[in-house]
Protein backbone atom coordinates (compact mmCIF):
# COMPACT_ATOMS: atom_id res chain seq x y z
CA UNK A 1 0.00 0.00 0.00
CA UNK A 2 1.37 3.41 -1.00
CA UNK A 3 0.70 6.12 1.51
CA UNK A 4 0.73 9.76 0.54
CA UNK A 5 3.51 11.80 2.04
CA UNK A 6 2.10 14.58 4.17
CA UNK A 7 3.15 18.12 3.21
CA UNK A 8 5.42 18.50 6.27
CA UNK A 9 7.01 15.09 5.64
CA UNK A 10 7.44 16.02 1.98
CA UNK A 11 9.16 19.28 2.92
CA UNK A 12 11.43 17.50 5.38
CA UNK A 13 12.32 14.89 2.75
CA UNK A 14 13.16 17.59 0.21
CA UNK A 15 15.17 19.64 2.71
CA UNK A 16 17.10 16.55 3.78
CA UNK A 17 17.84 15.60 0.14
CA UNK A 18 19.00 19.12 -0.69
CA UNK A 19 21.32 19.28 2.29
CA UNK A 20 22.64 15.75 1.72
CA UNK A 21 23.09 15.87 -2.07
CA UNK A 22 22.80 19.48 -3.26
CA UNK A 23 26.44 20.57 -3.29
CA UNK A 24 27.84 17.36 -4.80
CA UNK A 25 25.03 17.13 -7.33
CA UNK A 26 25.70 20.68 -8.51
CA UNK A 27 29.40 19.82 -8.87
CA UNK A 28 28.50 16.72 -10.86
CA UNK A 29 26.36 18.79 -13.22
CA UNK A 30 28.89 21.64 -13.53
CA UNK A 31 31.57 19.24 -14.77
CA UNK A 32 29.31 18.23 -17.64
CA UNK A 33 27.85 21.52 -18.85
CA UNK A 34 29.17 24.75 -20.28
CA UNK A 35 28.46 27.25 -17.55
CA UNK A 36 27.11 27.77 -14.06
CA UNK A 37 23.77 29.11 -15.31
CA UNK A 38 23.11 25.88 -17.24
CA UNK A 39 24.18 23.81 -14.24
CA UNK A 40 21.85 25.71 -11.93
CA UNK A 41 18.96 25.38 -14.41
CA UNK A 42 19.48 21.64 -14.62
CA UNK A 43 19.75 21.33 -10.84
CA UNK A 44 16.52 23.28 -10.47
CA UNK A 45 14.84 20.87 -12.93
CA UNK A 46 16.13 17.92 -10.88
CA UNK A 47 14.71 19.36 -7.64
CA UNK A 48 11.42 20.16 -9.35
CA UNK A 49 11.12 16.60 -10.65
CA UNK A 50 12.08 15.26 -7.22
CA UNK A 51 9.38 17.33 -5.51
CA UNK A 52 6.84 16.22 -8.13
CA UNK A 53 7.41 12.49 -7.71
CA UNK A 54 7.92 12.37 -3.97
CA UNK A 55 4.15 12.02 -3.42
CA UNK A 56 3.44 9.63 -6.26
CA UNK A 57 6.18 6.99 -6.02
CA UNK A 58 8.57 5.77 -3.38
CA UNK A 59 12.23 6.51 -3.99
CA UNK A 60 14.37 3.89 -2.31
CA UNK A 61 17.81 5.25 -3.17
CA UNK A 62 17.45 9.01 -3.27
CA UNK A 63 21.06 9.72 -4.26
CA UNK A 64 21.05 7.28 -7.16
CA UNK A 65 17.70 8.63 -8.32
CA UNK A 66 18.90 12.25 -8.20
CA UNK A 67 22.10 11.52 -10.13
CA UNK A 68 20.19 9.52 -12.74
CA UNK A 69 17.73 12.37 -13.25
CA UNK A 70 20.61 14.88 -13.41
CA UNK A 71 22.40 12.77 -16.04
CA UNK A 72 19.18 12.52 -18.06
CA UNK A 73 18.66 16.29 -17.89
CA UNK A 74 22.25 16.85 -19.05
CA UNK A 75 21.71 14.39 -21.89
CA UNK A 76 18.52 16.19 -22.91
CA UNK A 77 20.44 19.46 -23.06
CA UNK A 78 23.13 17.97 -25.25
CA UNK A 79 20.87 15.97 -27.58
CA UNK A 80 20.28 18.94 -29.84
CA UNK A 81 23.87 18.63 -31.07
CA UNK A 82 23.70 14.88 -31.71
CA UNK A 83 23.83 14.94 -35.51
CA UNK A 84 27.01 17.04 -35.71
CA UNK A 85 28.49 15.02 -32.91
CA UNK A 86 27.74 11.75 -34.69
CA UNK A 87 29.57 12.96 -37.79
CA UNK A 88 32.72 13.34 -35.69
CA UNK A 89 32.20 10.18 -33.64
CA UNK A 90 31.48 7.68 -36.37
CA UNK A 91 34.45 5.43 -36.98
CA UNK A 92 36.02 5.68 -40.40
CA UNK A 93 34.28 3.04 -42.44
CA UNK A 94 34.11 2.06 -46.08
CA UNK A 95 30.43 1.21 -45.75
CA UNK A 96 28.63 4.55 -45.85
CA UNK A 97 25.23 2.81 -45.57
CA UNK A 98 26.28 1.29 -42.24
CA UNK A 99 27.24 4.73 -40.87
CA UNK A 100 23.94 6.17 -42.10
CA UNK A 101 22.02 3.37 -40.37
CA UNK A 102 23.75 4.18 -37.08
CA UNK A 103 22.81 7.85 -37.37
CA UNK A 104 19.26 6.95 -38.40
CA UNK A 105 18.84 4.80 -35.30
CA UNK A 106 19.99 7.56 -32.97
CA UNK A 107 18.37 10.47 -34.81
CA UNK A 108 14.92 8.99 -35.42
CA UNK A 109 11.99 10.94 -34.03
CA UNK A 110 10.28 7.69 -33.07
CA UNK A 111 10.34 7.14 -29.34
CA UNK A 112 10.27 3.40 -29.13
CA UNK A 113 11.79 1.64 -26.14
CA UNK A 114 14.59 0.40 -28.41
CA UNK A 115 15.52 3.83 -29.81
CA UNK A 116 15.33 5.46 -26.39
CA UNK A 117 17.55 2.72 -24.97
CA UNK A 118 20.09 3.13 -27.77
CA UNK A 119 20.13 6.92 -27.43
CA UNK A 120 20.61 6.74 -23.69
CA UNK A 121 23.28 4.07 -24.09
CA UNK A 122 25.15 6.22 -26.61
CA UNK A 123 25.08 9.30 -24.36
CA UNK A 124 25.99 7.28 -21.28
CA UNK A 125 28.98 5.74 -23.04
CA UNK A 126 29.99 9.12 -24.46
CA UNK A 127 30.02 10.69 -20.99
CA UNK A 128 31.97 7.76 -19.55
CA UNK A 129 34.54 8.17 -22.34
CA UNK A 130 34.63 11.96 -21.83
CA UNK A 131 35.36 11.44 -18.14
CA UNK A 132 38.50 9.49 -19.13
CA UNK A 133 39.97 12.45 -21.03
CA UNK A 134 42.35 15.02 -19.57
CA UNK A 135 40.41 18.08 -18.40
CA UNK A 136 41.65 20.37 -21.21
CA UNK A 137 40.63 17.93 -23.96
CA UNK A 138 37.27 17.18 -22.35
CA UNK A 139 36.43 20.85 -21.87
CA UNK A 140 37.34 21.84 -25.45
CA UNK A 141 35.29 18.97 -26.84
CA UNK A 142 32.26 19.84 -24.71
CA UNK A 143 32.44 23.53 -25.52
CA UNK A 144 32.93 23.04 -29.25
CA UNK A 145 30.71 20.03 -29.94
CA UNK A 146 28.03 20.03 -27.27
CA UNK A 147 27.70 23.72 -26.49
CA UNK A 148 28.44 24.89 -30.07
CA UNK A 149 31.04 27.49 -29.07
CA UNK A 150 33.53 28.48 -31.75
CA UNK A 151 37.25 27.86 -31.34
CA UNK A 152 37.81 31.63 -31.50
CA UNK A 153 35.48 32.22 -28.56
CA UNK A 154 37.08 29.37 -26.59
CA UNK A 155 40.50 30.90 -27.30
CA UNK A 156 39.25 34.25 -25.97
CA UNK A 157 37.94 32.56 -22.81
CA UNK A 158 41.02 30.48 -22.11
CA UNK A 159 43.88 32.47 -23.60
CA UNK A 160 44.97 29.41 -25.57
CA UNK A 161 45.84 29.48 -29.27
CA UNK A 162 43.15 28.23 -31.64
CA UNK A 163 45.53 25.61 -33.05
CA UNK A 164 46.14 24.25 -29.53
CA UNK A 165 42.39 23.95 -29.00
CA UNK A 166 41.90 22.23 -32.37
CA UNK A 167 44.65 19.77 -31.46
CA UNK A 168 43.10 19.03 -28.06
CA UNK A 169 39.72 18.42 -29.67
CA UNK A 170 41.33 16.12 -32.24
CA UNK A 171 42.89 14.01 -29.47
CA UNK A 172 39.52 13.89 -27.73
CA UNK A 173 37.76 12.77 -30.91
CA UNK A 174 40.32 10.02 -31.52
CA UNK A 175 39.87 8.74 -27.97
CA UNK A 176 36.08 8.88 -28.22
CA UNK A 177 36.04 7.09 -31.57
CA UNK A 178 38.16 4.31 -30.12
CA UNK A 179 35.99 3.99 -27.01
CA UNK A 180 32.69 4.13 -28.91
CA UNK A 181 33.73 1.77 -31.70
CA UNK A 182 32.46 -1.32 -29.89
CA UNK A 183 29.08 0.30 -29.23
CA UNK A 184 28.89 1.35 -32.88
CA UNK A 185 29.64 -2.20 -34.04
CA UNK A 186 27.08 -3.71 -31.66
CA UNK A 187 24.35 -1.31 -32.77
CA UNK A 188 24.97 -1.75 -36.50
CA UNK A 189 25.18 -5.55 -36.31
CA UNK A 190 21.56 -6.22 -35.47
mmCIF file of C-alpha atoms in Angstrom:
data_model
loop_
_atom_site.group_PDB
_atom_site.id
_atom_site.type_symbol
_atom_site.label_atom_id
_atom_site.label_comp_id
_atom_site.label_asym_id
_atom_site.label_seq_id
_atom_site.Cartn_x
_atom_site.Cartn_y
_atom_site.Cartn_z
ATOM 1 C CA UNK A 1 0.000 0.000 0.000
ATOM 2 C CA UNK A 2 1.368 3.406 -0.995
ATOM 3 C CA UNK A 3 0.696 6.125 1.511
ATOM 4 C CA UNK A 4 0.732 9.761 0.537
ATOM 5 C CA UNK A 5 3.512 11.797 2.039
ATOM 6 C CA UNK A 6 2.102 14.580 4.173
ATOM 7 C CA UNK A 7 3.146 18.116 3.215
ATOM 8 C CA UNK A 8 5.419 18.501 6.269
ATOM 9 C CA UNK A 9 7.005 15.093 5.640
ATOM 10 C CA UNK A 10 7.438 16.022 1.980
ATOM 11 C CA UNK A 11 9.160 19.279 2.916
ATOM 12 C CA UNK A 12 11.431 17.498 5.379
ATOM 13 C CA UNK A 13 12.325 14.893 2.753
ATOM 14 C CA UNK A 14 13.157 17.591 0.207
ATOM 15 C CA UNK A 15 15.165 19.639 2.705
ATOM 16 C CA UNK A 16 17.101 16.545 3.783
ATOM 17 C CA UNK A 17 17.836 15.600 0.143
ATOM 18 C CA UNK A 18 18.995 19.123 -0.694
ATOM 19 C CA UNK A 19 21.322 19.275 2.288
ATOM 20 C CA UNK A 20 22.644 15.751 1.716
ATOM 21 C CA UNK A 21 23.095 15.875 -2.071
ATOM 22 C CA UNK A 22 22.799 19.479 -3.264
ATOM 23 C CA UNK A 23 26.437 20.574 -3.290
ATOM 24 C CA UNK A 24 27.838 17.360 -4.798
ATOM 25 C CA UNK A 25 25.028 17.127 -7.332
ATOM 26 C CA UNK A 26 25.705 20.682 -8.507
ATOM 27 C CA UNK A 27 29.404 19.822 -8.866
ATOM 28 C CA UNK A 28 28.502 16.717 -10.860
ATOM 29 C CA UNK A 29 26.361 18.785 -13.223
ATOM 30 C CA UNK A 30 28.888 21.639 -13.534
ATOM 31 C CA UNK A 31 31.568 19.243 -14.768
ATOM 32 C CA UNK A 32 29.306 18.225 -17.636
ATOM 33 C CA UNK A 33 27.852 21.523 -18.853
ATOM 34 C CA UNK A 34 29.165 24.754 -20.284
ATOM 35 C CA UNK A 35 28.461 27.255 -17.549
ATOM 36 C CA UNK A 36 27.112 27.775 -14.060
ATOM 37 C CA UNK A 37 23.772 29.109 -15.308
ATOM 38 C CA UNK A 38 23.109 25.879 -17.239
ATOM 39 C CA UNK A 39 24.185 23.812 -14.236
ATOM 40 C CA UNK A 40 21.847 25.712 -11.929
ATOM 41 C CA UNK A 41 18.959 25.378 -14.408
ATOM 42 C CA UNK A 42 19.484 21.637 -14.621
ATOM 43 C CA UNK A 43 19.751 21.334 -10.835
ATOM 44 C CA UNK A 44 16.517 23.281 -10.469
ATOM 45 C CA UNK A 45 14.842 20.875 -12.926
ATOM 46 C CA UNK A 46 16.133 17.922 -10.880
ATOM 47 C CA UNK A 47 14.709 19.358 -7.639
ATOM 48 C CA UNK A 48 11.421 20.156 -9.354
ATOM 49 C CA UNK A 49 11.117 16.596 -10.652
ATOM 50 C CA UNK A 50 12.083 15.262 -7.217
ATOM 51 C CA UNK A 51 9.383 17.334 -5.514
ATOM 52 C CA UNK A 52 6.843 16.221 -8.127
ATOM 53 C CA UNK A 53 7.410 12.487 -7.715
ATOM 54 C CA UNK A 54 7.916 12.370 -3.968
ATOM 55 C CA UNK A 55 4.149 12.018 -3.420
ATOM 56 C CA UNK A 56 3.441 9.628 -6.257
ATOM 57 C CA UNK A 57 6.175 6.994 -6.022
ATOM 58 C CA UNK A 58 8.567 5.772 -3.384
ATOM 59 C CA UNK A 59 12.234 6.505 -3.988
ATOM 60 C CA UNK A 60 14.367 3.885 -2.315
ATOM 61 C CA UNK A 61 17.808 5.251 -3.171
ATOM 62 C CA UNK A 62 17.451 9.005 -3.268
ATOM 63 C CA UNK A 63 21.056 9.717 -4.258
ATOM 64 C CA UNK A 64 21.053 7.277 -7.160
ATOM 65 C CA UNK A 65 17.696 8.631 -8.323
ATOM 66 C CA UNK A 66 18.901 12.253 -8.198
ATOM 67 C CA UNK A 67 22.103 11.516 -10.131
ATOM 68 C CA UNK A 68 20.190 9.515 -12.740
ATOM 69 C CA UNK A 69 17.735 12.369 -13.248
ATOM 70 C CA UNK A 70 20.613 14.876 -13.413
ATOM 71 C CA UNK A 71 22.402 12.774 -16.040
ATOM 72 C CA UNK A 72 19.179 12.519 -18.063
ATOM 73 C CA UNK A 73 18.660 16.294 -17.889
ATOM 74 C CA UNK A 74 22.248 16.846 -19.046
ATOM 75 C CA UNK A 75 21.706 14.395 -21.886
ATOM 76 C CA UNK A 76 18.523 16.193 -22.913
ATOM 77 C CA UNK A 77 20.440 19.464 -23.060
ATOM 78 C CA UNK A 78 23.134 17.968 -25.254
ATOM 79 C CA UNK A 79 20.873 15.968 -27.578
ATOM 80 C CA UNK A 80 20.282 18.937 -29.842
ATOM 81 C CA UNK A 81 23.871 18.625 -31.071
ATOM 82 C CA UNK A 82 23.703 14.884 -31.707
ATOM 83 C CA UNK A 83 23.827 14.938 -35.511
ATOM 84 C CA UNK A 84 27.006 17.038 -35.713
ATOM 85 C CA UNK A 85 28.492 15.017 -32.910
ATOM 86 C CA UNK A 86 27.744 11.753 -34.691
ATOM 87 C CA UNK A 87 29.571 12.957 -37.789
ATOM 88 C CA UNK A 88 32.722 13.335 -35.685
ATOM 89 C CA UNK A 89 32.199 10.184 -33.635
ATOM 90 C CA UNK A 90 31.480 7.677 -36.375
ATOM 91 C CA UNK A 91 34.452 5.432 -36.982
ATOM 92 C CA UNK A 92 36.020 5.681 -40.397
ATOM 93 C CA UNK A 93 34.283 3.035 -42.444
ATOM 94 C CA UNK A 94 34.110 2.055 -46.075
ATOM 95 C CA UNK A 95 30.431 1.212 -45.748
ATOM 96 C CA UNK A 96 28.628 4.550 -45.853
ATOM 97 C CA UNK A 97 25.233 2.812 -45.566
ATOM 98 C CA UNK A 98 26.278 1.292 -42.236
ATOM 99 C CA UNK A 99 27.237 4.729 -40.869
ATOM 100 C CA UNK A 100 23.941 6.172 -42.098
ATOM 101 C CA UNK A 101 22.019 3.371 -40.369
ATOM 102 C CA UNK A 102 23.752 4.176 -37.080
ATOM 103 C CA UNK A 103 22.810 7.846 -37.373
ATOM 104 C CA UNK A 104 19.263 6.946 -38.396
ATOM 105 C CA UNK A 105 18.843 4.796 -35.301
ATOM 106 C CA UNK A 106 19.993 7.562 -32.973
ATOM 107 C CA UNK A 107 18.366 10.471 -34.815
ATOM 108 C CA UNK A 108 14.923 8.991 -35.422
ATOM 109 C CA UNK A 109 11.991 10.938 -34.033
ATOM 110 C CA UNK A 110 10.282 7.695 -33.067
ATOM 111 C CA UNK A 111 10.338 7.140 -29.340
ATOM 112 C CA UNK A 112 10.270 3.397 -29.129
ATOM 113 C CA UNK A 113 11.787 1.644 -26.145
ATOM 114 C CA UNK A 114 14.588 0.400 -28.413
ATOM 115 C CA UNK A 115 15.521 3.830 -29.813
ATOM 116 C CA UNK A 116 15.334 5.457 -26.391
ATOM 117 C CA UNK A 117 17.548 2.718 -24.969
ATOM 118 C CA UNK A 118 20.093 3.127 -27.770
ATOM 119 C CA UNK A 119 20.134 6.921 -27.431
ATOM 120 C CA UNK A 120 20.615 6.738 -23.692
ATOM 121 C CA UNK A 121 23.282 4.074 -24.086
ATOM 122 C CA UNK A 122 25.145 6.225 -26.610
ATOM 123 C CA UNK A 123 25.080 9.301 -24.362
ATOM 124 C CA UNK A 124 25.992 7.285 -21.283
ATOM 125 C CA UNK A 125 28.980 5.739 -23.037
ATOM 126 C CA UNK A 126 29.990 9.117 -24.459
ATOM 127 C CA UNK A 127 30.015 10.688 -20.994
ATOM 128 C CA UNK A 128 31.974 7.761 -19.553
ATOM 129 C CA UNK A 129 34.539 8.173 -22.339
ATOM 130 C CA UNK A 130 34.630 11.962 -21.833
ATOM 131 C CA UNK A 131 35.360 11.436 -18.145
ATOM 132 C CA UNK A 132 38.496 9.492 -19.131
ATOM 133 C CA UNK A 133 39.970 12.450 -21.026
ATOM 134 C CA UNK A 134 42.354 15.017 -19.574
ATOM 135 C CA UNK A 135 40.406 18.079 -18.395
ATOM 136 C CA UNK A 136 41.651 20.368 -21.212
ATOM 137 C CA UNK A 137 40.632 17.933 -23.956
ATOM 138 C CA UNK A 138 37.270 17.181 -22.346
ATOM 139 C CA UNK A 139 36.433 20.847 -21.873
ATOM 140 C CA UNK A 140 37.342 21.845 -25.450
ATOM 141 C CA UNK A 141 35.289 18.969 -26.836
ATOM 142 C CA UNK A 142 32.256 19.837 -24.707
ATOM 143 C CA UNK A 143 32.441 23.532 -25.517
ATOM 144 C CA UNK A 144 32.929 23.044 -29.246
ATOM 145 C CA UNK A 145 30.711 20.025 -29.937
ATOM 146 C CA UNK A 146 28.031 20.032 -27.272
ATOM 147 C CA UNK A 147 27.703 23.724 -26.492
ATOM 148 C CA UNK A 148 28.441 24.891 -30.066
ATOM 149 C CA UNK A 149 31.043 27.487 -29.069
ATOM 150 C CA UNK A 150 33.533 28.476 -31.752
ATOM 151 C CA UNK A 151 37.249 27.864 -31.340
ATOM 152 C CA UNK A 152 37.812 31.633 -31.502
ATOM 153 C CA UNK A 153 35.483 32.215 -28.558
ATOM 154 C CA UNK A 154 37.078 29.372 -26.587
ATOM 155 C CA UNK A 155 40.498 30.902 -27.305
ATOM 156 C CA UNK A 156 39.252 34.250 -25.966
ATOM 157 C CA UNK A 157 37.941 32.558 -22.808
ATOM 158 C CA UNK A 158 41.024 30.476 -22.114
ATOM 159 C CA UNK A 159 43.876 32.474 -23.597
ATOM 160 C CA UNK A 160 44.969 29.408 -25.574
ATOM 161 C CA UNK A 161 45.844 29.478 -29.275
ATOM 162 C CA UNK A 162 43.145 28.233 -31.638
ATOM 163 C CA UNK A 163 45.528 25.607 -33.054
ATOM 164 C CA UNK A 164 46.144 24.248 -29.532
ATOM 165 C CA UNK A 165 42.389 23.954 -29.002
ATOM 166 C CA UNK A 166 41.903 22.232 -32.366
ATOM 167 C CA UNK A 167 44.650 19.774 -31.456
ATOM 168 C CA UNK A 168 43.096 19.027 -28.062
ATOM 169 C CA UNK A 169 39.718 18.418 -29.666
ATOM 170 C CA UNK A 170 41.328 16.120 -32.244
ATOM 171 C CA UNK A 171 42.887 14.008 -29.472
ATOM 172 C CA UNK A 172 39.516 13.890 -27.732
ATOM 173 C CA UNK A 173 37.756 12.773 -30.912
ATOM 174 C CA UNK A 174 40.323 10.024 -31.520
ATOM 175 C CA UNK A 175 39.867 8.740 -27.968
ATOM 176 C CA UNK A 176 36.076 8.879 -28.216
ATOM 177 C CA UNK A 177 36.044 7.090 -31.570
ATOM 178 C CA UNK A 178 38.157 4.310 -30.125
ATOM 179 C CA UNK A 179 35.989 3.994 -27.011
ATOM 180 C CA UNK A 180 32.690 4.129 -28.910
ATOM 181 C CA UNK A 181 33.730 1.771 -31.699
ATOM 182 C CA UNK A 182 32.461 -1.318 -29.887
ATOM 183 C CA UNK A 183 29.078 0.302 -29.234
ATOM 184 C CA UNK A 184 28.894 1.352 -32.884
ATOM 185 C CA UNK A 185 29.644 -2.201 -34.040
ATOM 186 C CA UNK A 186 27.081 -3.709 -31.659
ATOM 187 C CA UNK A 187 24.352 -1.314 -32.770
ATOM 188 C CA UNK A 188 24.970 -1.749 -36.502
ATOM 189 C CA UNK A 189 25.181 -5.550 -36.307
ATOM 190 C CA UNK A 190 21.556 -6.216 -35.466
#
